[in-house]
Structure formats: C-alpha cells, structure tokens
Amino acid sequence: FYNEETHTELSIKKARKIYPQGEDVVKIITTDIKFRENFADKIFLIFSLHEVRNRREKIKFINELYRVLKDGGEIVIIEHLRNLNNFIAYSVGFFHFYSDNYWRNVF
C-alpha cells in the first residue's frame, strides 16, 4: 500500500531500492481499496501500518480493510512500538514508531 506521493518516509524509499516490488504485487490506494466488500478472510499488516503517517488516512485505511473483510474474518496487525525495547534496538530510530497508547486510540 505504498504511495510514493504520500508515503515519503526515507526508510520506505531505501527499502524500495533494496527490495523492489514484484510483478505480482497488487497496488492499492489506502483510502479506496479496489476489492469488493467481503473479499478477504484474513488481512495481515506486518510492521507496515506505522508507515501511513497521516492519522486520518490511517483511520480511512482501517475502515477500508474492514469493508473488504468477510464476516467472521480477521485483521492481524503487528507493529513496532515506541518503547524501551525498540529504543535499545533502534536508538533514536524508535521515534519513527508509535506508542501503545497511540495505537489504542486509533482503534
């Protein structure tokens, strides 16, 4: 769900150079996912949702995910947190992540 016009974090640009997208990748717009309602059984966002920096866009994206999710389906979100463990691992880079409290307020 990377959009180079709105997702301008340097870390994403570096990652795209090292790991270019495969040809089978389906590009989506976070605020308008082009899948029908009740499309997916499971949706996984692994260490990626924090890259959507705009809170309003993030909330619209989550709403879109629920729209395309089948009844009884699951959305699995795994994220880094801005906490002591990530400070030890990433030093000041941990400021790139959001706090547990932030995530609880988004949902």
PDB file of N, CA and C in Angstrom:
ATOM      1  N   PHE A   1       0.815  -1.203   0.000  1.00  0.00           N
ATOM      2  CA  PHE A   1       0.000   0.000   0.000  1.00  0.00           C
ATOM      3  C   PHE A   1       0.850   1.255   0.000  1.00  0.00           C
ATOM      4  N   TYR A   2       2.049   1.129  -0.533  1.00  0.00           N
ATOM      5  CA  TYR A   2       2.971   2.263  -0.602  1.00  0.00           C
ATOM      6  C   TYR A   2       2.579   3.200  -1.733  1.00  0.00           C
ATOM      7  N   ASN A   3       2.464   4.477  -1.435  1.00  0.00           N
ATOM      8  CA  ASN A   3       2.208   5.510  -2.436  1.00  0.00           C
ATOM      9  C   ASN A   3       3.340   6.516  -2.325  1.00  0.00           C
ATOM     10  N   GLU A   4       4.190   6.562  -3.327  1.00  0.00           N
ATOM     11  CA  GLU A   4       5.390   7.404  -3.227  1.00  0.00           C
ATOM     12  C   GLU A   4       5.076   8.893  -3.127  1.00  0.00           C
ATOM     13  N   GLU A   5       3.858   9.308  -3.465  1.00  0.00           N
ATOM     14  CA  GLU A   5       3.490  10.717  -3.342  1.00  0.00           C
ATOM     15  C   GLU A   5       3.101  11.089  -1.909  1.00  0.00           C
ATOM     16  N   THR A   6       2.493  10.161  -1.183  1.00  0.00           N
ATOM     17  CA  THR A   6       2.042  10.489   0.175  1.00  0.00           C
ATOM     18  C   THR A   6       2.859   9.805   1.259  1.00  0.00           C
ATOM     19  N   HIS A   7       3.473   8.688   0.950  1.00  0.00           N
ATOM     20  CA  HIS A   7       4.287   7.959   1.931  1.00  0.00           C
ATOM     21  C   HIS A   7       5.753   8.251   1.624  1.00  0.00           C
ATOM     22  N   THR A   8       6.240   9.334   2.187  1.00  0.00           N
ATOM     23  CA  THR A   8       7.539   9.882   1.787  1.00  0.00           C
ATOM     24  C   THR A   8       8.662   9.611   2.784  1.00  0.00           C
ATOM     25  N   GLU A   9       8.447   8.724   3.727  1.00  0.00           N
ATOM     26  CA  GLU A   9       9.483   8.420   4.711  1.00  0.00           C
ATOM     27  C   GLU A   9      10.732   7.874   4.019  1.00  0.00           C
ATOM     28  N   LEU A  10      11.879   8.341   4.443  1.00  0.00           N
ATOM     29  CA  LEU A  10      13.150   7.908   3.869  1.00  0.00           C
ATOM     30  C   LEU A  10      13.343   6.401   3.998  1.00  0.00           C
ATOM     31  N   SER A  11      12.888   5.828   5.107  1.00  0.00           N
ATOM     32  CA  SER A  11      13.058   4.386   5.317  1.00  0.00           C
ATOM     33  C   SER A  11      12.334   3.576   4.241  1.00  0.00           C
ATOM     34  N   ILE A  12      11.189   4.054   3.782  1.00  0.00           N
ATOM     35  CA  ILE A  12      10.449   3.340   2.735  1.00  0.00           C
ATOM     36  C   ILE A  12      11.198   3.440   1.416  1.00  0.00           C
ATOM     37  N   LYS A  13      11.694   4.615   1.112  1.00  0.00           N
ATOM     38  CA  LYS A  13      12.432   4.796  -0.146  1.00  0.00           C
ATOM     39  C   LYS A  13      13.656   3.886  -0.194  1.00  0.00           C
ATOM     40  N   LYS A  14      14.360   3.790   0.925  1.00  0.00           N
ATOM     41  CA  LYS A  14      15.529   2.903   0.982  1.00  0.00           C
ATOM     42  C   LYS A  14      15.114   1.447   0.791  1.00  0.00           C
ATOM     43  N   ALA A  15      14.046   1.047   1.455  1.00  0.00           N
ATOM     44  CA  ALA A  15      13.577  -0.340   1.348  1.00  0.00           C
ATOM     45  C   ALA A  15      13.153  -0.668  -0.078  1.00  0.00           C
ATOM     46  N   ARG A  16      12.506   0.259  -0.771  1.00  0.00           N
ATOM     47  CA  ARG A  16      12.070   0.027  -2.149  1.00  0.00           C
ATOM     48  C   ARG A  16      13.254  -0.153  -3.095  1.00  0.00           C
ATOM     49  N   LYS A  17      14.348   0.542  -2.817  1.00  0.00           N
ATOM     50  CA  LYS A  17      15.546   0.367  -3.648  1.00  0.00           C
ATOM     51  C   LYS A  17      16.162  -1.012  -3.430  1.00  0.00           C
ATOM     52  N   ILE A  18      16.202  -1.441  -2.175  1.00  0.00           N
ATOM     53  CA  ILE A  18      16.818  -2.730  -1.848  1.00  0.00           C
ATOM     54  C   ILE A  18      15.907  -3.885  -2.255  1.00  0.00           C
ATOM     55  N   TYR A  19      14.601  -3.741  -2.022  1.00  0.00           N
ATOM     56  CA  TYR A  19      13.627  -4.806  -2.300  1.00  0.00           C
ATOM     57  C   TYR A  19      12.529  -4.271  -3.215  1.00  0.00           C
ATOM     58  N   PRO A  20      12.782  -4.230  -4.516  1.00  0.00           N
ATOM     59  CA  PRO A  20      11.745  -3.715  -5.427  1.00  0.00           C
ATOM     60  C   PRO A  20      10.499  -4.604  -5.418  1.00  0.00           C
ATOM     61  N   GLN A  21       9.377  -4.012  -5.756  1.00  0.00           N
ATOM     62  CA  GLN A  21       8.123  -4.758  -5.785  1.00  0.00           C
ATOM     63  C   GLN A  21       8.151  -5.810  -6.880  1.00  0.00           C
ATOM     64  N   GLY A  22       7.572  -6.954  -6.578  1.00  0.00           N
ATOM     65  CA  GLY A  22       7.424  -7.996  -7.583  1.00  0.00           C
ATOM     66  C   GLY A  22       6.320  -7.643  -8.565  1.00  0.00           C
ATOM     67  N   GLU A  23       6.314  -8.310  -9.685  1.00  0.00           N
ATOM     68  CA  GLU A  23       5.306  -8.037 -10.706  1.00  0.00           C
ATOM     69  C   GLU A  23       3.904  -8.457 -10.277  1.00  0.00           C
ATOM     70  N   ASP A  24       3.812  -9.375  -9.326  1.00  0.00           N
ATOM     71  CA  ASP A  24       2.507  -9.870  -8.889  1.00  0.00           C
ATOM     72  C   ASP A  24       1.895  -9.050  -7.750  1.00  0.00           C
ATOM     73  N   VAL A  25       2.561  -7.972  -7.349  1.00  0.00           N
ATOM     74  CA  VAL A  25       2.061  -7.132  -6.265  1.00  0.00           C
ATOM     75  C   VAL A  25       0.848  -6.341  -6.759  1.00  0.00           C
ATOM     76  N   VAL A  26      -0.208  -6.359  -5.962  1.00  0.00           N
ATOM     77  CA  VAL A  26      -1.402  -5.586  -6.272  1.00  0.00           C
ATOM     78  C   VAL A  26      -1.284  -4.252  -5.549  1.00  0.00           C
ATOM     79  N   LYS A  27      -1.213  -3.176  -6.310  1.00  0.00           N
ATOM     80  CA  LYS A  27      -1.107  -1.853  -5.697  1.00  0.00           C
ATOM     81  C   LYS A  27      -2.493  -1.391  -5.265  1.00  0.00           C
ATOM     82  N   ILE A  28      -2.563  -0.817  -4.082  1.00  0.00           N
ATOM     83  CA  ILE A  28      -3.837  -0.305  -3.587  1.00  0.00           C
ATOM     84  C   ILE A  28      -3.672   1.131  -3.111  1.00  0.00           C
ATOM     85  N   ILE A  29      -4.771   1.840  -3.102  1.00  0.00           N
ATOM     86  CA  ILE A  29      -4.838   3.171  -2.510  1.00  0.00           C
ATOM     87  C   ILE A  29      -5.471   2.974  -1.138  1.00  0.00           C
ATOM     88  N   THR A  30      -4.810   3.441  -0.114  1.00  0.00           N
ATOM     89  CA  THR A  30      -5.255   3.141   1.252  1.00  0.00           C
ATOM     90  C   THR A  30      -6.676   3.603   1.542  1.00  0.00           C
ATOM     91  N   THR A  31      -7.101   4.674   0.903  1.00  0.00           N
ATOM     92  CA  THR A  31      -8.431   5.216   1.193  1.00  0.00           C
ATOM     93  C   THR A  31      -9.507   4.711   0.233  1.00  0.00           C
ATOM     94  N   ASP A  32      -9.111   3.863  -0.722  1.00  0.00           N
ATOM     95  CA  ASP A  32     -10.066   3.355  -1.716  1.00  0.00           C
ATOM     96  C   ASP A  32      -9.558   2.027  -2.275  1.00  0.00           C
ATOM     97  N   ILE A  33      -9.691   0.976  -1.481  1.00  0.00           N
ATOM     98  CA  ILE A  33      -9.207  -0.341  -1.893  1.00  0.00           C
ATOM     99  C   ILE A  33     -10.161  -0.898  -2.949  1.00  0.00           C
ATOM    100  N   LYS A  34      -9.618  -1.280  -4.094  1.00  0.00           N
ATOM    101  CA  LYS A  34     -10.434  -1.719  -5.233  1.00  0.00           C
ATOM    102  C   LYS A  34     -10.790  -3.206  -5.167  1.00  0.00           C
ATOM    103  N   PHE A  35     -11.140  -3.679  -3.982  1.00  0.00           N
ATOM    104  CA  PHE A  35     -11.671  -5.027  -3.812  1.00  0.00           C
ATOM    105  C   PHE A  35     -13.128  -4.888  -3.389  1.00  0.00           C
ATOM    106  N   ARG A  36     -13.921  -5.873  -3.748  1.00  0.00           N
ATOM    107  CA  ARG A  36     -15.334  -5.846  -3.373  1.00  0.00           C
ATOM    108  C   ARG A  36     -15.480  -6.049  -1.861  1.00  0.00           C
ATOM    109  N   GLU A  37     -16.635  -5.717  -1.350  1.00  0.00           N
ATOM    110  CA  GLU A  37     -16.932  -5.976   0.059  1.00  0.00           C
ATOM    111  C   GLU A  37     -16.893  -7.477   0.309  1.00  0.00           C
ATOM    112  N   ASN A  38     -16.533  -7.855   1.530  1.00  0.00           N
ATOM    113  CA  ASN A  38     -16.474  -9.268   1.930  1.00  0.00           C
ATOM    114  C   ASN A  38     -15.546 -10.082   1.038  1.00  0.00           C
ATOM    115  N   PHE A  39     -14.403  -9.539   0.715  1.00  0.00           N
ATOM    116  CA  PHE A  39     -13.456 -10.181  -0.197  1.00  0.00           C
ATOM    117  C   PHE A  39     -12.464 -11.100   0.514  1.00  0.00           C
ATOM    118  N   ALA A  40     -11.943 -10.671   1.661  1.00  0.00           N
ATOM    119  CA  ALA A  40     -10.806 -11.358   2.287  1.00  0.00           C
ATOM    120  C   ALA A  40     -11.198 -12.060   3.584  1.00  0.00           C
ATOM    121  N   ASP A  41     -10.651 -13.264   3.753  1.00  0.00           N
ATOM    122  CA  ASP A  41     -10.830 -13.993   5.014  1.00  0.00           C
ATOM    123  C   ASP A  41      -9.913 -13.450   6.098  1.00  0.00           C
ATOM    124  N   LYS A  42      -8.686 -13.142   5.700  1.00  0.00           N
ATOM    125  CA  LYS A  42      -7.673 -12.633   6.635  1.00  0.00           C
ATOM    126  C   LYS A  42      -6.883 -11.530   5.943  1.00  0.00           C
ATOM    127  N   ILE A  43      -6.521 -10.531   6.714  1.00  0.00           N
ATOM    128  CA  ILE A  43      -5.685  -9.438   6.221  1.00  0.00           C
ATOM    129  C   ILE A  43      -4.542  -9.278   7.208  1.00  0.00           C
ATOM    130  N   PHE A  44      -3.323  -9.260   6.691  1.00  0.00           N
ATOM    131  CA  PHE A  44      -2.133  -9.126   7.529  1.00  0.00           C
ATOM    132  C   PHE A  44      -1.422  -7.818   7.215  1.00  0.00           C
ATOM    133  N   LEU A  45      -1.118  -7.052   8.254  1.00  0.00           N
ATOM    134  CA  LEU A  45      -0.284  -5.857   8.156  1.00  0.00           C
ATOM    135  C   LEU A  45       0.859  -6.068   9.141  1.00  0.00           C
ATOM    136  N   ILE A  46       2.012  -6.413   8.621  1.00  0.00           N
ATOM    137  CA  ILE A  46       3.138  -6.782   9.474  1.00  0.00           C
ATOM    138  C   ILE A  46       4.217  -5.712   9.379  1.00  0.00           C
ATOM    139  N   PHE A  47       4.427  -5.013  10.486  1.00  0.00           N
ATOM    140  CA  PHE A  47       5.417  -3.936  10.579  1.00  0.00           C
ATOM    141  C   PHE A  47       5.282  -2.946   9.422  1.00  0.00           C
ATOM    142  N   SER A  48       4.056  -2.570   9.094  1.00  0.00           N
ATOM    143  CA  SER A  48       3.859  -1.698   7.939  1.00  0.00           C
ATOM    144  C   SER A  48       2.884  -0.544   8.179  1.00  0.00           C
ATOM    145  N   LEU A  49       1.898  -0.720   9.015  1.00  0.00           N
ATOM    146  CA  LEU A  49       0.872   0.312   9.172  1.00  0.00           C
ATOM    147  C   LEU A  49       1.447   1.619   9.714  1.00  0.00           C
ATOM    148  N   HIS A  50       2.518   1.552  10.473  1.00  0.00           N
ATOM    149  CA  HIS A  50       3.112   2.785  11.007  1.00  0.00           C
ATOM    150  C   HIS A  50       3.664   3.675   9.893  1.00  0.00           C
ATOM    151  N   GLU A  51       3.860   3.121   8.704  1.00  0.00           N
ATOM    152  CA  GLU A  51       4.366   3.922   7.585  1.00  0.00           C
ATOM    153  C   GLU A  51       3.308   4.864   7.022  1.00  0.00           C
ATOM    154  N   VAL A  52       2.049   4.609   7.315  1.00  0.00           N
ATOM    155  CA  VAL A  52       0.993   5.559   6.958  1.00  0.00           C
ATOM    156  C   VAL A  52       1.009   6.608   8.064  1.00  0.00           C
ATOM    157  N   ARG A  53       1.665   7.729   7.810  1.00  0.00           N
ATOM    158  CA  ARG A  53       1.942   8.713   8.854  1.00  0.00           C
ATOM    159  C   ARG A  53       0.747   9.616   9.160  1.00  0.00           C
ATOM    160  N   ASN A  54      -0.121   9.817   8.197  1.00  0.00           N
ATOM    161  CA  ASN A  54      -1.270  10.684   8.387  1.00  0.00           C
ATOM    162  C   ASN A  54      -2.373   9.915   9.121  1.00  0.00           C
ATOM    163  N   ARG A  55      -2.747  10.406  10.280  1.00  0.00           N
ATOM    164  CA  ARG A  55      -3.724   9.699  11.124  1.00  0.00           C
ATOM    165  C   ARG A  55      -5.068   9.515  10.418  1.00  0.00           C
ATOM    166  N   ARG A  56      -5.536  10.558   9.738  1.00  0.00           N
ATOM    167  CA  ARG A  56      -6.824  10.480   9.038  1.00  0.00           C
ATOM    168  C   ARG A  56      -6.778   9.408   7.946  1.00  0.00           C
ATOM    169  N   GLU A  57      -5.678   9.372   7.200  1.00  0.00           N
ATOM    170  CA  GLU A  57      -5.513   8.345   6.168  1.00  0.00           C
ATOM    171  C   GLU A  57      -5.488   6.950   6.794  1.00  0.00           C
ATOM    172  N   LYS A  58      -4.806   6.845   7.923  1.00  0.00           N
ATOM    173  CA  LYS A  58      -4.700   5.549   8.607  1.00  0.00           C
ATOM    174  C   LYS A  58      -6.080   5.042   9.036  1.00  0.00           C
ATOM    175  N   ILE A  59      -6.900   5.916   9.573  1.00  0.00           N
ATOM    176  CA  ILE A  59      -8.240   5.528  10.008  1.00  0.00           C
ATOM    177  C   ILE A  59      -9.099   5.142   8.806  1.00  0.00           C
ATOM    178  N   LYS A  60      -9.007   5.900   7.714  1.00  0.00           N
ATOM    179  CA  LYS A  60      -9.753   5.544   6.498  1.00  0.00           C
ATOM    180  C   LYS A  60      -9.287   4.193   5.962  1.00  0.00           C
ATOM    181  N   PHE A  61      -7.995   3.953   6.015  1.00  0.00           N
ATOM    182  CA  PHE A  61      -7.439   2.679   5.557  1.00  0.00           C
ATOM    183  C   PHE A  61      -8.001   1.520   6.382  1.00  0.00           C
ATOM    184  N   ILE A  62      -8.012   1.680   7.694  1.00  0.00           N
ATOM    185  CA  ILE A  62      -8.543   0.625   8.564  1.00  0.00           C
ATOM    186  C   ILE A  62     -10.022   0.384   8.258  1.00  0.00           C
ATOM    187  N   ASN A  63     -10.770   1.451   8.024  1.00  0.00           N
ATOM    188  CA  ASN A  63     -12.181   1.292   7.646  1.00  0.00           C
ATOM    189  C   ASN A  63     -12.316   0.537   6.329  1.00  0.00           C
ATOM    190  N   GLU A  64     -11.444   0.824   5.371  1.00  0.00           N
ATOM    191  CA  GLU A  64     -11.454   0.100   4.097  1.00  0.00           C
ATOM    192  C   GLU A  64     -11.125  -1.374   4.303  1.00  0.00           C
ATOM    193  N   LEU A  65     -10.183  -1.655   5.185  1.00  0.00           N
ATOM    194  CA  LEU A  65      -9.842  -3.052   5.468  1.00  0.00           C
ATOM    195  C   LEU A  65     -11.051  -3.799   6.017  1.00  0.00           C
ATOM    196  N   TYR A  66     -11.778  -3.174   6.922  1.00  0.00           N
ATOM    197  CA  TYR A  66     -12.982  -3.812   7.466  1.00  0.00           C
ATOM    198  C   TYR A  66     -14.052  -3.987   6.384  1.00  0.00           C
ATOM    199  N   ARG A  67     -14.112  -3.062   5.440  1.00  0.00           N
ATOM    200  CA  ARG A  67     -15.097  -3.172   4.363  1.00  0.00           C
ATOM    201  C   ARG A  67     -14.837  -4.399   3.494  1.00  0.00           C
ATOM    202  N   VAL A  68     -13.572  -4.668   3.179  1.00  0.00           N
ATOM    203  CA  VAL A  68     -13.256  -5.798   2.294  1.00  0.00           C
ATOM    204  C   VAL A  68     -13.125  -7.116   3.055  1.00  0.00           C
ATOM    205  N   LEU A  69     -13.150  -7.060   4.377  1.00  0.00           N
ATOM    206  CA  LEU A  69     -13.041  -8.267   5.196  1.00  0.00           C
ATOM    207  C   LEU A  69     -14.380  -9.007   5.239  1.00  0.00           C
ATOM    208  N   LYS A  70     -14.325 -10.321   5.081  1.00  0.00           N
ATOM    209  CA  LYS A  70     -15.538 -11.137   5.177  1.00  0.00           C
ATOM    210  C   LYS A  70     -16.047 -11.152   6.614  1.00  0.00           C
ATOM    211  N   ASP A  71     -17.338 -11.376   6.762  1.00  0.00           N
ATOM    212  CA  ASP A  71     -17.910 -11.554   8.101  1.00  0.00           C
ATOM    213  C   ASP A  71     -17.187 -12.702   8.790  1.00  0.00           C
ATOM    214  N   GLY A  72     -16.767 -12.483  10.013  1.00  0.00           N
ATOM    215  CA  GLY A  72     -16.030 -13.504  10.748  1.00  0.00           C
ATOM    216  C   GLY A  72     -14.552 -13.558  10.396  1.00  0.00           C
ATOM    217  N   GLY A  73     -14.110 -12.676   9.492  1.00  0.00           N
ATOM    218  CA  GLY A  73     -12.695 -12.641   9.108  1.00  0.00           C
ATOM    219  C   GLY A  73     -11.844 -11.973  10.173  1.00  0.00           C
ATOM    220  N   GLU A  74     -10.540 -11.981   9.940  1.00  0.00           N
ATOM    221  CA  GLU A  74      -9.604 -11.405  10.917  1.00  0.00           C
ATOM    222  C   GLU A  74      -8.633 -10.452  10.241  1.00  0.00           C
ATOM    223  N   ILE A  75      -8.339  -9.372  10.932  1.00  0.00           N
ATOM    224  CA  ILE A  75      -7.259  -8.470  10.544  1.00  0.00           C
ATOM    225  C   ILE A  75      -6.177  -8.629  11.596  1.00  0.00           C
ATOM    226  N   VAL A  76      -4.981  -8.965  11.159  1.00  0.00           N
ATOM    227  CA  VAL A  76      -3.845  -9.153  12.065  1.00  0.00           C
ATOM    228  C   VAL A  76      -2.873  -8.006  11.816  1.00  0.00           C
ATOM    229  N   ILE A  77      -2.625  -7.222  12.854  1.00  0.00           N
ATOM    230  CA  ILE A  77      -1.694  -6.097  12.757  1.00  0.00           C
ATOM    231  C   ILE A  77      -0.579  -6.322  13.762  1.00  0.00           C
ATOM    232  N   ILE A  78       0.640  -6.357  13.266  1.00  0.00           N
ATOM    233  CA  ILE A  78       1.823  -6.486  14.121  1.00  0.00           C
ATOM    234  C   ILE A  78       2.646  -5.224  13.896  1.00  0.00           C
ATOM    235  N   GLU A  79       2.986  -4.535  14.966  1.00  0.00           N
ATOM    236  CA  GLU A  79       3.698  -3.266  14.850  1.00  0.00           C
ATOM    237  C   GLU A  79       4.824  -3.144  15.864  1.00  0.00           C
ATOM    238  N   HIS A  80       5.833  -2.379  15.474  1.00  0.00           N
ATOM    239  CA  HIS A  80       6.846  -1.931  16.423  1.00  0.00           C
ATOM    240  C   HIS A  80       6.179  -0.919  17.349  1.00  0.00           C
ATOM    241  N   LEU A  81       6.666  -0.813  18.574  1.00  0.00           N
ATOM    242  CA  LEU A  81       6.170   0.207  19.489  1.00  0.00           C
ATOM    243  C   LEU A  81       7.299   1.155  19.865  1.00  0.00           C
ATOM    244  N   ARG A  82       6.924   2.367  20.187  1.00  0.00           N
ATOM    245  CA  ARG A  82       7.899   3.324  20.712  1.00  0.00           C
ATOM    246  C   ARG A  82       8.040   3.021  22.201  1.00  0.00           C
ATOM    247  N   ASN A  83       8.961   2.108  22.508  1.00  0.00           N
ATOM    248  CA  ASN A  83       9.159   1.683  23.894  1.00  0.00           C
ATOM    249  C   ASN A  83      10.646   1.419  24.140  1.00  0.00           C
ATOM    250  N   LEU A  84      10.973   1.018  25.350  1.00  0.00           N
ATOM    251  CA  LEU A  84      12.368   0.808  25.729  1.00  0.00           C
ATOM    252  C   LEU A  84      13.040  -0.249  24.859  1.00  0.00           C
ATOM    253  N   ASN A  85      12.358  -1.348  24.592  1.00  0.00           N
ATOM    254  CA  ASN A  85      12.958  -2.407  23.771  1.00  0.00           C
ATOM    255  C   ASN A  85      13.374  -1.892  22.396  1.00  0.00           C
ATOM    256  N   ASN A  86      12.509  -1.116  21.767  1.00  0.00           N
ATOM    257  CA  ASN A  86      12.849  -0.594  20.444  1.00  0.00           C
ATOM    258  C   ASN A  86      13.860   0.542  20.520  1.00  0.00           C
ATOM    259  N   PHE A  87      13.903   1.257  21.643  1.00  0.00           N
ATOM    260  CA  PHE A  87      14.965   2.248  21.811  1.00  0.00           C
ATOM    261  C   PHE A  87      16.321   1.550  21.859  1.00  0.00           C
ATOM    262  N   ILE A  88      16.383   0.446  22.594  1.00  0.00           N
ATOM    263  CA  ILE A  88      17.633  -0.325  22.673  1.00  0.00           C
ATOM    264  C   ILE A  88      18.010  -0.859  21.295  1.00  0.00           C
ATOM    265  N   ALA A  89      17.036  -1.328  20.538  1.00  0.00           N
ATOM    266  CA  ALA A  89      17.310  -1.912  19.218  1.00  0.00           C
ATOM    267  C   ALA A  89      17.613  -0.862  18.154  1.00  0.00           C
ATOM    268  N   TYR A  90      16.895   0.267  18.168  1.00  0.00           N
ATOM    269  CA  TYR A  90      16.973   1.234  17.065  1.00  0.00           C
ATOM    270  C   TYR A  90      17.525   2.598  17.461  1.00  0.00           C
ATOM    271  N   SER A  91      17.880   2.787  18.734  1.00  0.00           N
ATOM    272  CA  SER A  91      18.353   4.082  19.217  1.00  0.00           C
ATOM    273  C   SER A  91      17.274   5.134  18.921  1.00  0.00           C
ATOM    274  N   VAL A  92      17.667   6.300  18.435  1.00  0.00           N
ATOM    275  CA  VAL A  92      16.679   7.357  18.193  1.00  0.00           C
ATOM    276  C   VAL A  92      15.705   6.999  17.074  1.00  0.00           C
ATOM    277  N   GLY A  93      16.011   5.958  16.304  1.00  0.00           N
ATOM    278  CA  GLY A  93      15.091   5.496  15.266  1.00  0.00           C
ATOM    279  C   GLY A  93      13.755   5.036  15.825  1.00  0.00           C
ATOM    280  N   PHE A  94      13.708   4.769  17.137  1.00  0.00           N
ATOM    281  CA  PHE A  94      12.449   4.315  17.736  1.00  0.00           C
ATOM    282  C   PHE A  94      11.388   5.410  17.701  1.00  0.00           C
ATOM    283  N   PHE A  95      11.797   6.673  17.482  1.00  0.00           N
ATOM    284  CA  PHE A  95      10.823   7.764  17.352  1.00  0.00           C
ATOM    285  C   PHE A  95       9.968   7.609  16.096  1.00  0.00           C
ATOM    286  N   HIS A  96      10.416   6.798  15.152  1.00  0.00           N
ATOM    287  CA  HIS A  96       9.655   6.533  13.928  1.00  0.00           C
ATOM    288  C   HIS A  96       8.399   5.713  14.233  1.00  0.00           C
ATOM    289  N   PHE A  97       8.400   5.004  15.351  1.00  0.00           N
ATOM    290  CA  PHE A  97       7.277   4.146  15.718  1.00  0.00           C
ATOM    291  C   PHE A  97       6.311   4.910  16.621  1.00  0.00           C
ATOM    292  N   TYR A  98       5.121   4.349  16.793  1.00  0.00           N
ATOM    293  CA  TYR A  98       4.109   4.964  17.642  1.00  0.00           C
ATOM    294  C   TYR A  98       4.008   4.217  18.969  1.00  0.00           C
ATOM    295  N   SER A  99       3.504   4.906  19.968  1.00  0.00           N
ATOM    296  CA  SER A  99       3.349   4.301  21.294  1.00  0.00           C
ATOM    297  C   SER A  99       2.143   3.360  21.323  1.00  0.00           C
ATOM    298  N   ASP A 100       2.117   2.516  22.312  1.00  0.00           N
ATOM    299  CA  ASP A 100       0.981   1.620  22.523  1.00  0.00           C
ATOM    300  C   ASP A 100      -0.301   2.439  22.689  1.00  0.00           C
ATOM    301  N   ASN A 101      -0.218   3.526  23.426  1.00  0.00           N
ATOM    302  CA  ASN A 101      -1.374   4.392  23.648  1.00  0.00           C
ATOM    303  C   ASN A 101      -1.896   4.970  22.328  1.00  0.00           C
ATOM    304  N   TYR A 102      -0.994   5.378  21.444  1.00  0.00           N
ATOM    305  CA  TYR A 102      -1.395   5.898  20.130  1.00  0.00           C
ATOM    306  C   TYR A 102      -2.229   4.855  19.384  1.00  0.00           C
ATOM    307  N   TRP A 103      -1.719   3.624  19.320  1.00  0.00           N
ATOM    308  CA  TRP A 103      -2.425   2.571  18.580  1.00  0.00           C
ATOM    309  C   TRP A 103      -3.787   2.280  19.191  1.00  0.00           C
ATOM    310  N   ARG A 104      -3.865   2.291  20.502  1.00  0.00           N
ATOM    311  CA  ARG A 104      -5.158   2.026  21.146  1.00  0.00           C
ATOM    312  C   ARG A 104      -6.175   3.118  20.801  1.00  0.00           C
ATOM    313  N   ASN A 105      -5.705   4.349  20.625  1.00  0.00           N
ATOM    314  CA  ASN A 105      -6.605   5.446  20.262  1.00  0.00           C
ATOM    315  C   ASN A 105      -7.007   5.409  18.792  1.00  0.00           C
ATOM    316  N   VAL A 106      -6.165   4.846  17.934  1.00  0.00           N
ATOM    317  CA  VAL A 106      -6.510   4.726  16.513  1.00  0.00           C
ATOM    318  C   VAL A 106      -7.664   3.749  16.337  1.00  0.00           C
ATOM    319  N   PHE A 107      -7.655   2.689  17.159  1.00  0.00           N
ATOM    320  CA  PHE A 107      -8.704   1.678  17.039  1.00  0.00           C
ATOM    321  C   PHE A 107      -9.853   1.984  17.965  1.00  0.00           C
TER     322      PHE A 107
END
